[in-house]
Short mmCIF file of C-alpha atoms and ligand atoms in Angstrom, two decimals:
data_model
loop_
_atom_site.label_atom_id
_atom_site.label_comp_id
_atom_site.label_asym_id
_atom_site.label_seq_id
_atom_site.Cartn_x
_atom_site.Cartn_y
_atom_site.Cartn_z
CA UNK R 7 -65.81 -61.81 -81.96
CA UNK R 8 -66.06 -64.43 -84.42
CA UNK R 9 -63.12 -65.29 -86.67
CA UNK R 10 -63.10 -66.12 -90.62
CA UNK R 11 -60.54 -69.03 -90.24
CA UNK R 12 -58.00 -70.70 -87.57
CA UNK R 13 -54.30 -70.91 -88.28
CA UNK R 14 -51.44 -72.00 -85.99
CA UNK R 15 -47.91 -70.86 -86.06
CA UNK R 16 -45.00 -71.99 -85.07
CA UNK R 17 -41.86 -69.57 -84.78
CA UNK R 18 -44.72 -67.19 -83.59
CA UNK R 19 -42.02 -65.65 -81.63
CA UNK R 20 -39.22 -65.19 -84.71
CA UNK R 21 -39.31 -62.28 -87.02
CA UNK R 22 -41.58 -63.95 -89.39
CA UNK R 23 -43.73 -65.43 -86.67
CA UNK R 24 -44.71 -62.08 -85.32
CA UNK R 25 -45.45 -60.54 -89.04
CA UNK R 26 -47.12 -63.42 -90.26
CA UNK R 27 -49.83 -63.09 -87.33
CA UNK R 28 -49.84 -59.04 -87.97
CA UNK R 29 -51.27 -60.11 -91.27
CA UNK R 30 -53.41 -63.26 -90.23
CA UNK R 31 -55.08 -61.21 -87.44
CA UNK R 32 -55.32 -58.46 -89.41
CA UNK R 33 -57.42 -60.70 -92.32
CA UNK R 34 -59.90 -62.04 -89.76
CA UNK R 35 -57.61 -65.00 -88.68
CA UNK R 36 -57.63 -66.02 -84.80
CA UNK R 37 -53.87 -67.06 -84.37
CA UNK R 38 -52.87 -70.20 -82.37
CA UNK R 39 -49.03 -70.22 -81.81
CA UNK R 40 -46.50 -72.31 -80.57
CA UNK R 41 -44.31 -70.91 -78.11
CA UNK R 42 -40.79 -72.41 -75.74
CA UNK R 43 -40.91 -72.19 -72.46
CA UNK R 44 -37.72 -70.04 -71.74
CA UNK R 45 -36.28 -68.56 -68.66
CA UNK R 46 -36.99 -64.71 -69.82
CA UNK R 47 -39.54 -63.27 -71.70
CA UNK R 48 -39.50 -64.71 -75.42
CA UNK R 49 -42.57 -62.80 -76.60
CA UNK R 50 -40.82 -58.89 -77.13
CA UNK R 51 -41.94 -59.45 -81.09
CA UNK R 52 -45.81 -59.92 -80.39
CA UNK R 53 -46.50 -58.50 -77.40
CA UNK R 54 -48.41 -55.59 -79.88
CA UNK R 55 -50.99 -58.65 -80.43
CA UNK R 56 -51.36 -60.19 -76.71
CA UNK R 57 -54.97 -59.72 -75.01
CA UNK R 58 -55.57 -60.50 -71.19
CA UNK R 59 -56.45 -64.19 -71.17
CA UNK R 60 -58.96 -63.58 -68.68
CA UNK R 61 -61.03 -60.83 -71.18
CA UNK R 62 -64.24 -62.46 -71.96
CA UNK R 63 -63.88 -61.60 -75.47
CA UNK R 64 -62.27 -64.64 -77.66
CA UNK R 65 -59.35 -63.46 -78.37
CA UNK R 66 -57.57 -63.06 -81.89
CA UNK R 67 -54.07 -64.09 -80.50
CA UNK R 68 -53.61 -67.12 -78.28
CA UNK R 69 -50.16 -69.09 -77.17
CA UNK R 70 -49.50 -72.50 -76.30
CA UNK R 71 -46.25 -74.11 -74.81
CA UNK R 72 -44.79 -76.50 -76.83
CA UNK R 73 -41.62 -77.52 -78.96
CA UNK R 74 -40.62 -79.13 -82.06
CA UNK R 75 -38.79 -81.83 -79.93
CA UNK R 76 -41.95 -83.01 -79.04
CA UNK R 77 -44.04 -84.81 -81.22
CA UNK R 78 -46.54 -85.46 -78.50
CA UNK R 79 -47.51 -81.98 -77.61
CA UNK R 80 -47.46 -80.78 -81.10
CA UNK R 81 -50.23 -83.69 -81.61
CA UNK R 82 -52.14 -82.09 -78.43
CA UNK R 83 -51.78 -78.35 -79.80
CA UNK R 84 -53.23 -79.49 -83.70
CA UNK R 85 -56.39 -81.87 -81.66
CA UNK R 86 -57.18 -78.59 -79.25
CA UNK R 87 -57.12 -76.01 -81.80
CA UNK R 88 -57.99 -77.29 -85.13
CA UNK R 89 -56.71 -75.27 -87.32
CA UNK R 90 -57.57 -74.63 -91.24
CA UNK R 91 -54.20 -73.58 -91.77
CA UNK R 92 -50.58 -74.33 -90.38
CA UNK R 93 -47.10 -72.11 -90.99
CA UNK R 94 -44.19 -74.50 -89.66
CA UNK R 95 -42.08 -71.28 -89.58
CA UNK R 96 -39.74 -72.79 -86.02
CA UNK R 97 -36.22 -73.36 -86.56
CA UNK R 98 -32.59 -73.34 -84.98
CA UNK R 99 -32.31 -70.97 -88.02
CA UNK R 100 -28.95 -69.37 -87.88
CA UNK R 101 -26.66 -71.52 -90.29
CA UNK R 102 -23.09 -70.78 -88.27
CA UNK R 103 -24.69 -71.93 -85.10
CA UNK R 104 -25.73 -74.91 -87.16
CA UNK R 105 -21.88 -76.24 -87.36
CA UNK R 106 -21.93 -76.14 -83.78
CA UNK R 107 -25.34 -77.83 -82.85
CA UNK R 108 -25.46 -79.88 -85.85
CA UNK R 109 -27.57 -82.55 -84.26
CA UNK R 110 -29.81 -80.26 -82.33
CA UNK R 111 -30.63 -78.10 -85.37
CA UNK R 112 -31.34 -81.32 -87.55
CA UNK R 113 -33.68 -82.91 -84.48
CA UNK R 114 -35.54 -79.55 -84.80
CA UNK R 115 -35.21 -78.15 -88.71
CA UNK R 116 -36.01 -81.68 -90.17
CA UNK R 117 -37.24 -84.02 -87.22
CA UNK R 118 -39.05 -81.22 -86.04
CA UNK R 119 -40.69 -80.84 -89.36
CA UNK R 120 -41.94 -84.75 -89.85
CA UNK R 121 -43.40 -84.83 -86.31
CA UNK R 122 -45.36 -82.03 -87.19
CA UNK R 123 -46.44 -83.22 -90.55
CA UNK R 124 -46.95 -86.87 -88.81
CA UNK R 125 -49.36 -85.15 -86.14
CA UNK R 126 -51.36 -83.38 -89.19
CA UNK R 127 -51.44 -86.71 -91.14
CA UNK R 128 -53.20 -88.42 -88.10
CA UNK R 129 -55.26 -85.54 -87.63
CA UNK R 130 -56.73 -85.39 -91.16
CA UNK R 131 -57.05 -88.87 -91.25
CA UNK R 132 -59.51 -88.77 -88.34
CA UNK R 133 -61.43 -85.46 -88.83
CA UNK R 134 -61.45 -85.60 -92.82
CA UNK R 135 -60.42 -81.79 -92.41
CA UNK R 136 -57.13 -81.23 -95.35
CA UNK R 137 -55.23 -78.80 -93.07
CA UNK R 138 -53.18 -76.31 -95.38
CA UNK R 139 -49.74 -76.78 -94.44
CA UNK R 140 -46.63 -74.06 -95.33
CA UNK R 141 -42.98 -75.40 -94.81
CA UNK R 142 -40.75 -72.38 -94.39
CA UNK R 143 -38.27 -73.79 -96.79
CA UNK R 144 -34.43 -71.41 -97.36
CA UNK R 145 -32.54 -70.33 -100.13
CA UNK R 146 -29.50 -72.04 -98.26
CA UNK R 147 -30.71 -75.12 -99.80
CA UNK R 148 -29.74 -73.89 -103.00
CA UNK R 149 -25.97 -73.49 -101.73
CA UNK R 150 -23.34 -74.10 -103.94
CA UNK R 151 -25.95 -73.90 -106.89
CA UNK R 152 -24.94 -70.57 -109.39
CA UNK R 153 -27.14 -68.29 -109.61
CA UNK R 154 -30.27 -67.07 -110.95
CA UNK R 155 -31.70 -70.17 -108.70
CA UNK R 156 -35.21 -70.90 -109.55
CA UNK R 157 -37.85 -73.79 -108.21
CA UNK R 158 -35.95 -76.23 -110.83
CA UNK R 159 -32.51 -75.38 -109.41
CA UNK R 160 -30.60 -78.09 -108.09
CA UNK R 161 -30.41 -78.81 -103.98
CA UNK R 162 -26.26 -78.55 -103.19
CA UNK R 163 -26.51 -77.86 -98.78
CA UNK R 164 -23.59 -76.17 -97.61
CA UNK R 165 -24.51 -76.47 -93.81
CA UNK R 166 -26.26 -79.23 -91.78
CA UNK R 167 -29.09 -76.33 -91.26
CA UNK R 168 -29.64 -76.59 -95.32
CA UNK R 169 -29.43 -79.72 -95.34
CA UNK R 170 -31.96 -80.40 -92.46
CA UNK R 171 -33.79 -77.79 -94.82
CA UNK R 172 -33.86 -80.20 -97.64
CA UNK R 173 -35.11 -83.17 -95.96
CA UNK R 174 -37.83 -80.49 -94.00
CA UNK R 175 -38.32 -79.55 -98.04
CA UNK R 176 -38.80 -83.06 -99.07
CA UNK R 177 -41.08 -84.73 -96.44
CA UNK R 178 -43.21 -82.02 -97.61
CA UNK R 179 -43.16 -82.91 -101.44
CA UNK R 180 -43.28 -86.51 -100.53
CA UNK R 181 -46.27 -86.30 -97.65
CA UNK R 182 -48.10 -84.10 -100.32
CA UNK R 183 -47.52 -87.15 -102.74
CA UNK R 184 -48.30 -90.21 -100.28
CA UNK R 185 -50.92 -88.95 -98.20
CA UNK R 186 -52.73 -85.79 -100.59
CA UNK R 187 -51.86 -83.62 -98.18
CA UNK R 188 -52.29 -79.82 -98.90
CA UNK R 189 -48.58 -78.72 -98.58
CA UNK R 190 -46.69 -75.81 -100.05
CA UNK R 191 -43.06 -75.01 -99.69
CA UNK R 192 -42.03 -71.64 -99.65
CA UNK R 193 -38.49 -71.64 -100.71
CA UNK R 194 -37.31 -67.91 -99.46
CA UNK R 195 -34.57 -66.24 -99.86
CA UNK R 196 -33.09 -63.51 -96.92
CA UNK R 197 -35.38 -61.56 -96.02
CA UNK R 198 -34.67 -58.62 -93.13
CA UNK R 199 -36.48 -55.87 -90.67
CA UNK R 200 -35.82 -54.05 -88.01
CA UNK R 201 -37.16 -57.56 -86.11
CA UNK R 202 -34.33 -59.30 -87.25
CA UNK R 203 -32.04 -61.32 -84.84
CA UNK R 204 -29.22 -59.24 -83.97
CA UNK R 205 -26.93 -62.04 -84.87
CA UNK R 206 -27.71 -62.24 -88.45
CA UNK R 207 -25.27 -59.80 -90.75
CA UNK R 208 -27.52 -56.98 -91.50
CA UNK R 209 -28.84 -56.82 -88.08
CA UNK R 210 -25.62 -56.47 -86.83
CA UNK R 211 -24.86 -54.04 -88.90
CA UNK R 212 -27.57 -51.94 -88.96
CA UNK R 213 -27.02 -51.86 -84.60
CA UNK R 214 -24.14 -51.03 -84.73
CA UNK R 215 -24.42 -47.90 -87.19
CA UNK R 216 -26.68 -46.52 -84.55
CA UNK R 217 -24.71 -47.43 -81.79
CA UNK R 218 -21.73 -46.00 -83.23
CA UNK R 219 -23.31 -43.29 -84.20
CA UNK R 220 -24.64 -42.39 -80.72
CA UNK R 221 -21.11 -43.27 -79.15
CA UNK R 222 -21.74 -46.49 -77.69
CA UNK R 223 -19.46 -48.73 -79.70
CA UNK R 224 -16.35 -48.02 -81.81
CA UNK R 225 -16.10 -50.63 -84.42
CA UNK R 226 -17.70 -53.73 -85.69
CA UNK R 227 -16.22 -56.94 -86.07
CA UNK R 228 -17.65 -59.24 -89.04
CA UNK R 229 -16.30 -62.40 -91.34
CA UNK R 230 -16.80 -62.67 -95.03
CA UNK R 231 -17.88 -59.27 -96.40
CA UNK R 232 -17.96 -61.02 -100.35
CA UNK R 233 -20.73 -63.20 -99.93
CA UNK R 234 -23.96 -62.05 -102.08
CA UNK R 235 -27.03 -62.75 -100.88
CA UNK R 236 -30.97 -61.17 -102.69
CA UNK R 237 -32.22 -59.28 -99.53
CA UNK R 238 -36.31 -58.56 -99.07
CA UNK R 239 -38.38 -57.31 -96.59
CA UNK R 240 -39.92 -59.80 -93.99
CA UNK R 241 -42.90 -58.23 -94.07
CA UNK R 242 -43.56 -58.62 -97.69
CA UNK R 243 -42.40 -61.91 -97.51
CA UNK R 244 -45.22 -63.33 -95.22
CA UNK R 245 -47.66 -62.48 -97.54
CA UNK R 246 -46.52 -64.81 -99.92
CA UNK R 247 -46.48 -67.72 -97.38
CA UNK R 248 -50.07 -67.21 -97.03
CA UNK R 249 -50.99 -66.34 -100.36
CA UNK R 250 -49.46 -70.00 -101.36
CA UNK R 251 -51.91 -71.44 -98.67
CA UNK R 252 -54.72 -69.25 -100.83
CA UNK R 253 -54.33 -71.25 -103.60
CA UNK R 254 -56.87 -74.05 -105.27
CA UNK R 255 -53.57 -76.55 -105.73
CA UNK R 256 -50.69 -76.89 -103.52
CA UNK R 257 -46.93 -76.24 -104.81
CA UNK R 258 -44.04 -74.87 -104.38
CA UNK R 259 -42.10 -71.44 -104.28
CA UNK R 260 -39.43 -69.24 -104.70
CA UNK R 261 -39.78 -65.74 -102.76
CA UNK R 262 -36.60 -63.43 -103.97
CA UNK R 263 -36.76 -59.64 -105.08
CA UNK R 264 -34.30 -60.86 -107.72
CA UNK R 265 -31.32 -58.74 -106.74
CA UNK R 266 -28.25 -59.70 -105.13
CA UNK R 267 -25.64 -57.59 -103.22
CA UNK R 268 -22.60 -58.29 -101.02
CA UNK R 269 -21.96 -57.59 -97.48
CA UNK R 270 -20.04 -55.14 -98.27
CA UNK R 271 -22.04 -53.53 -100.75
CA UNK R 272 -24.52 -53.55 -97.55
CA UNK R 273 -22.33 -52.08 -94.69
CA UNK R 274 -21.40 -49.38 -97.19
CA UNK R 275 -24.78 -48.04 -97.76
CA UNK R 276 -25.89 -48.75 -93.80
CA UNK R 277 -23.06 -46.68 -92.95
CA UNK R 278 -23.77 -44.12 -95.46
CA UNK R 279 -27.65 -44.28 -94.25
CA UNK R 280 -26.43 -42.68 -90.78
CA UNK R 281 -23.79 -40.08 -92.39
CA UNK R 282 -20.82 -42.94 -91.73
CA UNK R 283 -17.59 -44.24 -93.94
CA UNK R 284 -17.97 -48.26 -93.23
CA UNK R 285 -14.10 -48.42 -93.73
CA UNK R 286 -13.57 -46.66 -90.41
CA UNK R 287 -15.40 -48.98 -88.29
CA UNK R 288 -15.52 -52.70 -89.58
CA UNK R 289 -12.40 -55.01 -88.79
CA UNK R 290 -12.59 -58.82 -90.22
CA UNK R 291 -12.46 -61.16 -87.44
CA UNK R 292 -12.11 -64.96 -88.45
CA UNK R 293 -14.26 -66.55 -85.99
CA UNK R 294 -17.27 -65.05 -88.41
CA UNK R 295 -16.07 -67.72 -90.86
CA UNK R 296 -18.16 -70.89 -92.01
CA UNK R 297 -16.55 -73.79 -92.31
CA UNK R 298 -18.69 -73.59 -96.16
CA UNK R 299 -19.41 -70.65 -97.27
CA UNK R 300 -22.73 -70.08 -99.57
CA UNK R 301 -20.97 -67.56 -101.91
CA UNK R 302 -23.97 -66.02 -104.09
CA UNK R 303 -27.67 -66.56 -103.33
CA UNK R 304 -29.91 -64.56 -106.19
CA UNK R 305 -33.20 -65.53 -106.63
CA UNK R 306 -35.53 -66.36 -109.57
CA UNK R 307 -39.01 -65.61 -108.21
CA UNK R 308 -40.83 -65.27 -111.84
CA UNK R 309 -42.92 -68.40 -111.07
CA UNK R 310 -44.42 -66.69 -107.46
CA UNK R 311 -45.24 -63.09 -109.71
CA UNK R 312 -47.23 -65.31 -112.14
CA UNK R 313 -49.44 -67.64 -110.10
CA UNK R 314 -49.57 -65.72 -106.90
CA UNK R 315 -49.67 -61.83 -108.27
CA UNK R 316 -46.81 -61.45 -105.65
CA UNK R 317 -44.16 -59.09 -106.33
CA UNK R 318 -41.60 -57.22 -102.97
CA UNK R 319 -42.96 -53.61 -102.62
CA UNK R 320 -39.35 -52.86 -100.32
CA UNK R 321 -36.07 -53.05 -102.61
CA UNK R 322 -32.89 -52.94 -101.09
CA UNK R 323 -32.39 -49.85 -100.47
CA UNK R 324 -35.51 -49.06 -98.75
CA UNK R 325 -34.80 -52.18 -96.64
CA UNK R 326 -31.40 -50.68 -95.52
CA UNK R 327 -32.83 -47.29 -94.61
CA UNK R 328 -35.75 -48.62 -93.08
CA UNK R 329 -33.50 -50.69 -90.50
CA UNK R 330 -30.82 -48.43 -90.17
CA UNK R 331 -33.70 -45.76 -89.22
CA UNK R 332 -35.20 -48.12 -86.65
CA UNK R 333 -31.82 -49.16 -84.86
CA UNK R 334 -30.68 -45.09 -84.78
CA UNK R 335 -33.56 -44.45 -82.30
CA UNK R 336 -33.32 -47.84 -80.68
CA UNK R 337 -29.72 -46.45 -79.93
CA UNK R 338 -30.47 -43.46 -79.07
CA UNK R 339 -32.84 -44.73 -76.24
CA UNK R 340 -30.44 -46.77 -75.16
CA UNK R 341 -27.73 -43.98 -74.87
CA UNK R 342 -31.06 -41.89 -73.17
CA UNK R 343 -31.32 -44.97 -70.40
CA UNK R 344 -26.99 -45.32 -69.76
CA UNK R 345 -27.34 -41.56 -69.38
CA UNK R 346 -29.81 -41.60 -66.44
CA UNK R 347 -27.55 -44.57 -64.91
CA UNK R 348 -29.09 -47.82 -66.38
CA UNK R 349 -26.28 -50.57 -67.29
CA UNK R 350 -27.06 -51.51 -71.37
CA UNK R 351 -27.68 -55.32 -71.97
CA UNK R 352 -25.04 -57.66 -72.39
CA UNK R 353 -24.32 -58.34 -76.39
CA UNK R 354 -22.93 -61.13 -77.92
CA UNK R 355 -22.93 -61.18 -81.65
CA UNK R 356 -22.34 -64.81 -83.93
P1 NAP Q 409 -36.13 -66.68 -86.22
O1 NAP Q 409 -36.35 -65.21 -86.02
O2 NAP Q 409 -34.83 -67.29 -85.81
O3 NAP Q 409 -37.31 -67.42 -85.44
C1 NAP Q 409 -37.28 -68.81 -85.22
C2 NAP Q 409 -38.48 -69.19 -84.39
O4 NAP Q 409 -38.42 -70.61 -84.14
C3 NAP Q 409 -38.55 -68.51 -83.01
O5 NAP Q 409 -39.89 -68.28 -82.70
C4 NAP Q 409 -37.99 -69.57 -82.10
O6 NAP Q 409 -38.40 -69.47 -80.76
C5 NAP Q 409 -38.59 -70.82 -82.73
N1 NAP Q 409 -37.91 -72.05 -82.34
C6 NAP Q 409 -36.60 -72.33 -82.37
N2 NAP Q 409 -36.37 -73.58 -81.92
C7 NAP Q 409 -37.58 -74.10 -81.62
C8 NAP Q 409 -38.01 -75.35 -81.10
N3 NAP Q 409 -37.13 -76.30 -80.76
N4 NAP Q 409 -39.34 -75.57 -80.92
C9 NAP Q 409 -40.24 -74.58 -81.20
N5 NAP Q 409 -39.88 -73.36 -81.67
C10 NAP Q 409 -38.57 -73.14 -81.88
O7 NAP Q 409 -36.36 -67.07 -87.74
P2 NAP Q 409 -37.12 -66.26 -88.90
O8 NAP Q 409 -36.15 -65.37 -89.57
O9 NAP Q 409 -38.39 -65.72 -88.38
O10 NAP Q 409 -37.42 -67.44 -89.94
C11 NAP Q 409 -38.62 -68.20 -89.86
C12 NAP Q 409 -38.41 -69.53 -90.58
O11 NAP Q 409 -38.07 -69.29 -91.94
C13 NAP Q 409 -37.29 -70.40 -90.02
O12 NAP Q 409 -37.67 -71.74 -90.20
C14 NAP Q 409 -36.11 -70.07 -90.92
O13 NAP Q 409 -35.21 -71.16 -90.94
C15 NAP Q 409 -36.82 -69.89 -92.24
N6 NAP Q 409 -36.18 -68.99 -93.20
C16 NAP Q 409 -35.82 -67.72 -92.83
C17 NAP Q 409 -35.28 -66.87 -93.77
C18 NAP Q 409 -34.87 -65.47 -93.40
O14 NAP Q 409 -34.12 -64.86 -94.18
N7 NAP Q 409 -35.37 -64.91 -92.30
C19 NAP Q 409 -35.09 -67.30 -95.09
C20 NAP Q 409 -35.49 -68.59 -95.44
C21 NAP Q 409 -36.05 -69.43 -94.49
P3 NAP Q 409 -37.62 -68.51 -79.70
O15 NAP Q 409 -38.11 -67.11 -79.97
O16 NAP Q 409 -38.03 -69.05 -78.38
O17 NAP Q 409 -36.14 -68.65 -79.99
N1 GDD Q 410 -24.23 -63.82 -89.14
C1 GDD Q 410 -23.13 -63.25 -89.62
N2 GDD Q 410 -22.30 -62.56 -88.77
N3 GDD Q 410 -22.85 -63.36 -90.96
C2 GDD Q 410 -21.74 -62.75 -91.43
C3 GDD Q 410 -20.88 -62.03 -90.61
C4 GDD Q 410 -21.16 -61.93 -89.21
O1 GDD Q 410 -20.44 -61.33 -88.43
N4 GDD Q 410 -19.88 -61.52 -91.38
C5 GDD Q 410 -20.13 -61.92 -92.62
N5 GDD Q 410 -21.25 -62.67 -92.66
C6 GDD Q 410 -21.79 -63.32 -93.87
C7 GDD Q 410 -22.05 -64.82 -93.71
O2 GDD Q 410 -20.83 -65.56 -93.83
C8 GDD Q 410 -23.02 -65.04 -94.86
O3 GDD Q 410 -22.32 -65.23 -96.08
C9 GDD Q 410 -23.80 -63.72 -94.95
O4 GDD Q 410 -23.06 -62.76 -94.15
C10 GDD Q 410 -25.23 -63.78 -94.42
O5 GDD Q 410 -25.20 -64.35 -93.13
P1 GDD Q 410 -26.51 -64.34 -92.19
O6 GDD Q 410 -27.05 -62.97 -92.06
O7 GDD Q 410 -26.16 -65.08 -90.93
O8 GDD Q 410 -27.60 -65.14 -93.05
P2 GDD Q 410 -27.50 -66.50 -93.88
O9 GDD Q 410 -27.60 -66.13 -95.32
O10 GDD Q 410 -26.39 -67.36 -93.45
O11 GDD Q 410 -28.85 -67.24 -93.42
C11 GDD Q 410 -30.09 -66.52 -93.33
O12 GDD Q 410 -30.77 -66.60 -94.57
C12 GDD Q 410 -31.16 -67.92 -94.96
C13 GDD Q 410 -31.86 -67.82 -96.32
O13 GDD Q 410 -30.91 -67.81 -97.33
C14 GDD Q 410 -30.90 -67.14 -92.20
O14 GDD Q 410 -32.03 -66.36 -91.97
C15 GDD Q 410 -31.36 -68.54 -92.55
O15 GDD Q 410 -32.26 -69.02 -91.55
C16 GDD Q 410 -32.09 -68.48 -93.90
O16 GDD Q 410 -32.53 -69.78 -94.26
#
């Protein structure tokens, strides 16, 4: 099989990891990514794209061990494979977690970040080849910023993950500057799937409307239900990272479907979804509280519609029902499997 162009991933594992390489494979790509060595299996999300490493056929999909903590291997990964294009999409990405592992999520979200780019710089400077290079850049950066935010909003962190996001952000703009390096940051707002991390709000929301539903929890605890944030599909999302990489000049992006609702406003209609009354089920619980709060994300995406043609095809409530949908049958196996005796895995939600 031959292959129209080589990109590596990291995150390949994380919701946008595994629908970024849907898309890459599906265009052609063969798909190098990065993966941790962990003590279970980390791989659930692409396991649809594995091949036998021993097929004699060059596979589309192949995985390497490595980590952001280590600049060394990241080098080795970018000589062996070569790639035309990179997606830094790995992160400590969940922003309460962040106020506990401050320093670990900075020595991965913006360390992590500049040993990558430092690997590519070396690497173009000895093969000639400009490597395309997308930094998966948040909407948390934004923070304390009012809304609409746009590409010319303002930078105001409200967590060390944003700000470890901001310096990612701006080793980008500035190795794009120094070194004309081929660098885009995408600067995304939420975006949600039935992939999700069951720790992130609608997630947990969405699995526990189908675990209620099929009798296998009673309520649901959660922290600030008045928080907005502009929810989009992940898998409409990815296409914009690559479509930036598509382009004749490198810049940078917002990604937003320009509407903004509350948590609230989303338990209600996940509830509803599955034939439920929210008010029955969720109970605040404090511990769900940031020490900062990012009180209203809404994004302004008008600049990404013009140059790119990209526009969401999944609004918000198509998003809801699509992952309420998924986690009703993902309960209902699971309420299949306690049936015939099976124990369910041990949950803990942040
Ligand atoms: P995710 O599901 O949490 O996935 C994160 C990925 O990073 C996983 O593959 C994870 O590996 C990997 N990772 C974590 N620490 C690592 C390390 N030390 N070295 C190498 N890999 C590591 O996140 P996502 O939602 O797909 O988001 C992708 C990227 O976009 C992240 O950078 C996130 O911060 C950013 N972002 C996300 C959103 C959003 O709404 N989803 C919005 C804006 C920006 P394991 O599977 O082994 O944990
Ligand atoms: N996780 C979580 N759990 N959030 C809760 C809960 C709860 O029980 N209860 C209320 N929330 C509120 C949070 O306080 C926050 O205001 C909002 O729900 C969304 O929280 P998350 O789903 O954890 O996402 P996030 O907005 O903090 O961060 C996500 O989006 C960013 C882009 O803006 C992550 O994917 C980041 O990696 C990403 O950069």
């Amino acid at each position: 099989m031959s292959f129209i162009k080589t990109a590596l991933i990291t995150g390949i594992t994380g919701q946008d990891g595994s629908y970024l390489a849907e898309l890459l494979v599906a265009r052609g790509y063969q798909v190098h990514g990065i993966i941790r060595r962990a003590s279970s299996f980390n791989t659930g999300r692409i396991d649809g794209l594995y091949s036998d490493p021993h097929s004699r056929d060059s596979r589309p999909l192949v995985l390497h061990y490595g980590d952001l903590s280590d600049g060394t291997g990241l080098r080795r990964i970018l000589e062996s494979t070569r790639p035309d294009e990179v997606y830094n999409l790995a992160a400590q990405s969940h922003v309460k977690v962040s106020f506990e592992a401050p320093e670990y999520t900075a020595d991965i979200v913006a360390l992590g970040t500049l040993r990558l780019l430092e690997a590519l710089r070396d690497h173009q400077a000895t093969t000639g080849h400009r490597v395309r290079f997308y930094q998966a850049g948040s909407s948390e950066m934004f923070g304390a910023t009012n809304p609409p935010q746009s590409e010319s909003s303002l930078f105001y962190p409200r967590s060390p993950y944003a700000v470890a996001k901001v310096a990612g952000h701006w080793f980008g703009v500035n190795y794009r500057e120094a070194y004309d390096m081929f660098i885009c940051n995408g600067i995304l707002f939420n975006h949600e799937s039935p992939r999700r991390g069951e720790t992130f709000v609608t997630r947990k929301i969405t699995r526990a409307v189908g675990r209620i539903k099929h009798g296998l929890q009673e309520s649901l605890y959660l922290g600030n239900l008045d928080s907005k944030r502009d929810w989009g599909f992940a898998g409409d999302y990815v296409e914009a990272m690559w479509l930036m990489l598509q382009q004749e000049r490198p810049d940078d992006f917002v990604v937003a479907t320009g509407a903004a609702y509350s948590v609230q406003q989303f338990a209600e209609a996940a509830f509803a979804a599955a034939g439920l009354d929210w008010q029955k089920y969720i109970r605040i619980d404090e511990r769900y509280y940031r020490p900062s709060e990012v009180d209203f994300l809404q994004g302004d995406a008008s600049k990404a519609r013009r140059v790119l043609g990209w526009s969401p095809k999944v609004d918000f409530n198509g998003l809801v029902k699509m992952m309420v949908l998924s986690d009703l049958d993902l309960a209902h196996r699971e309420a299949t499997l306690i049936k015939a005796g099976f124990s369910p895995p041990n949950e803990s939600a942040m």
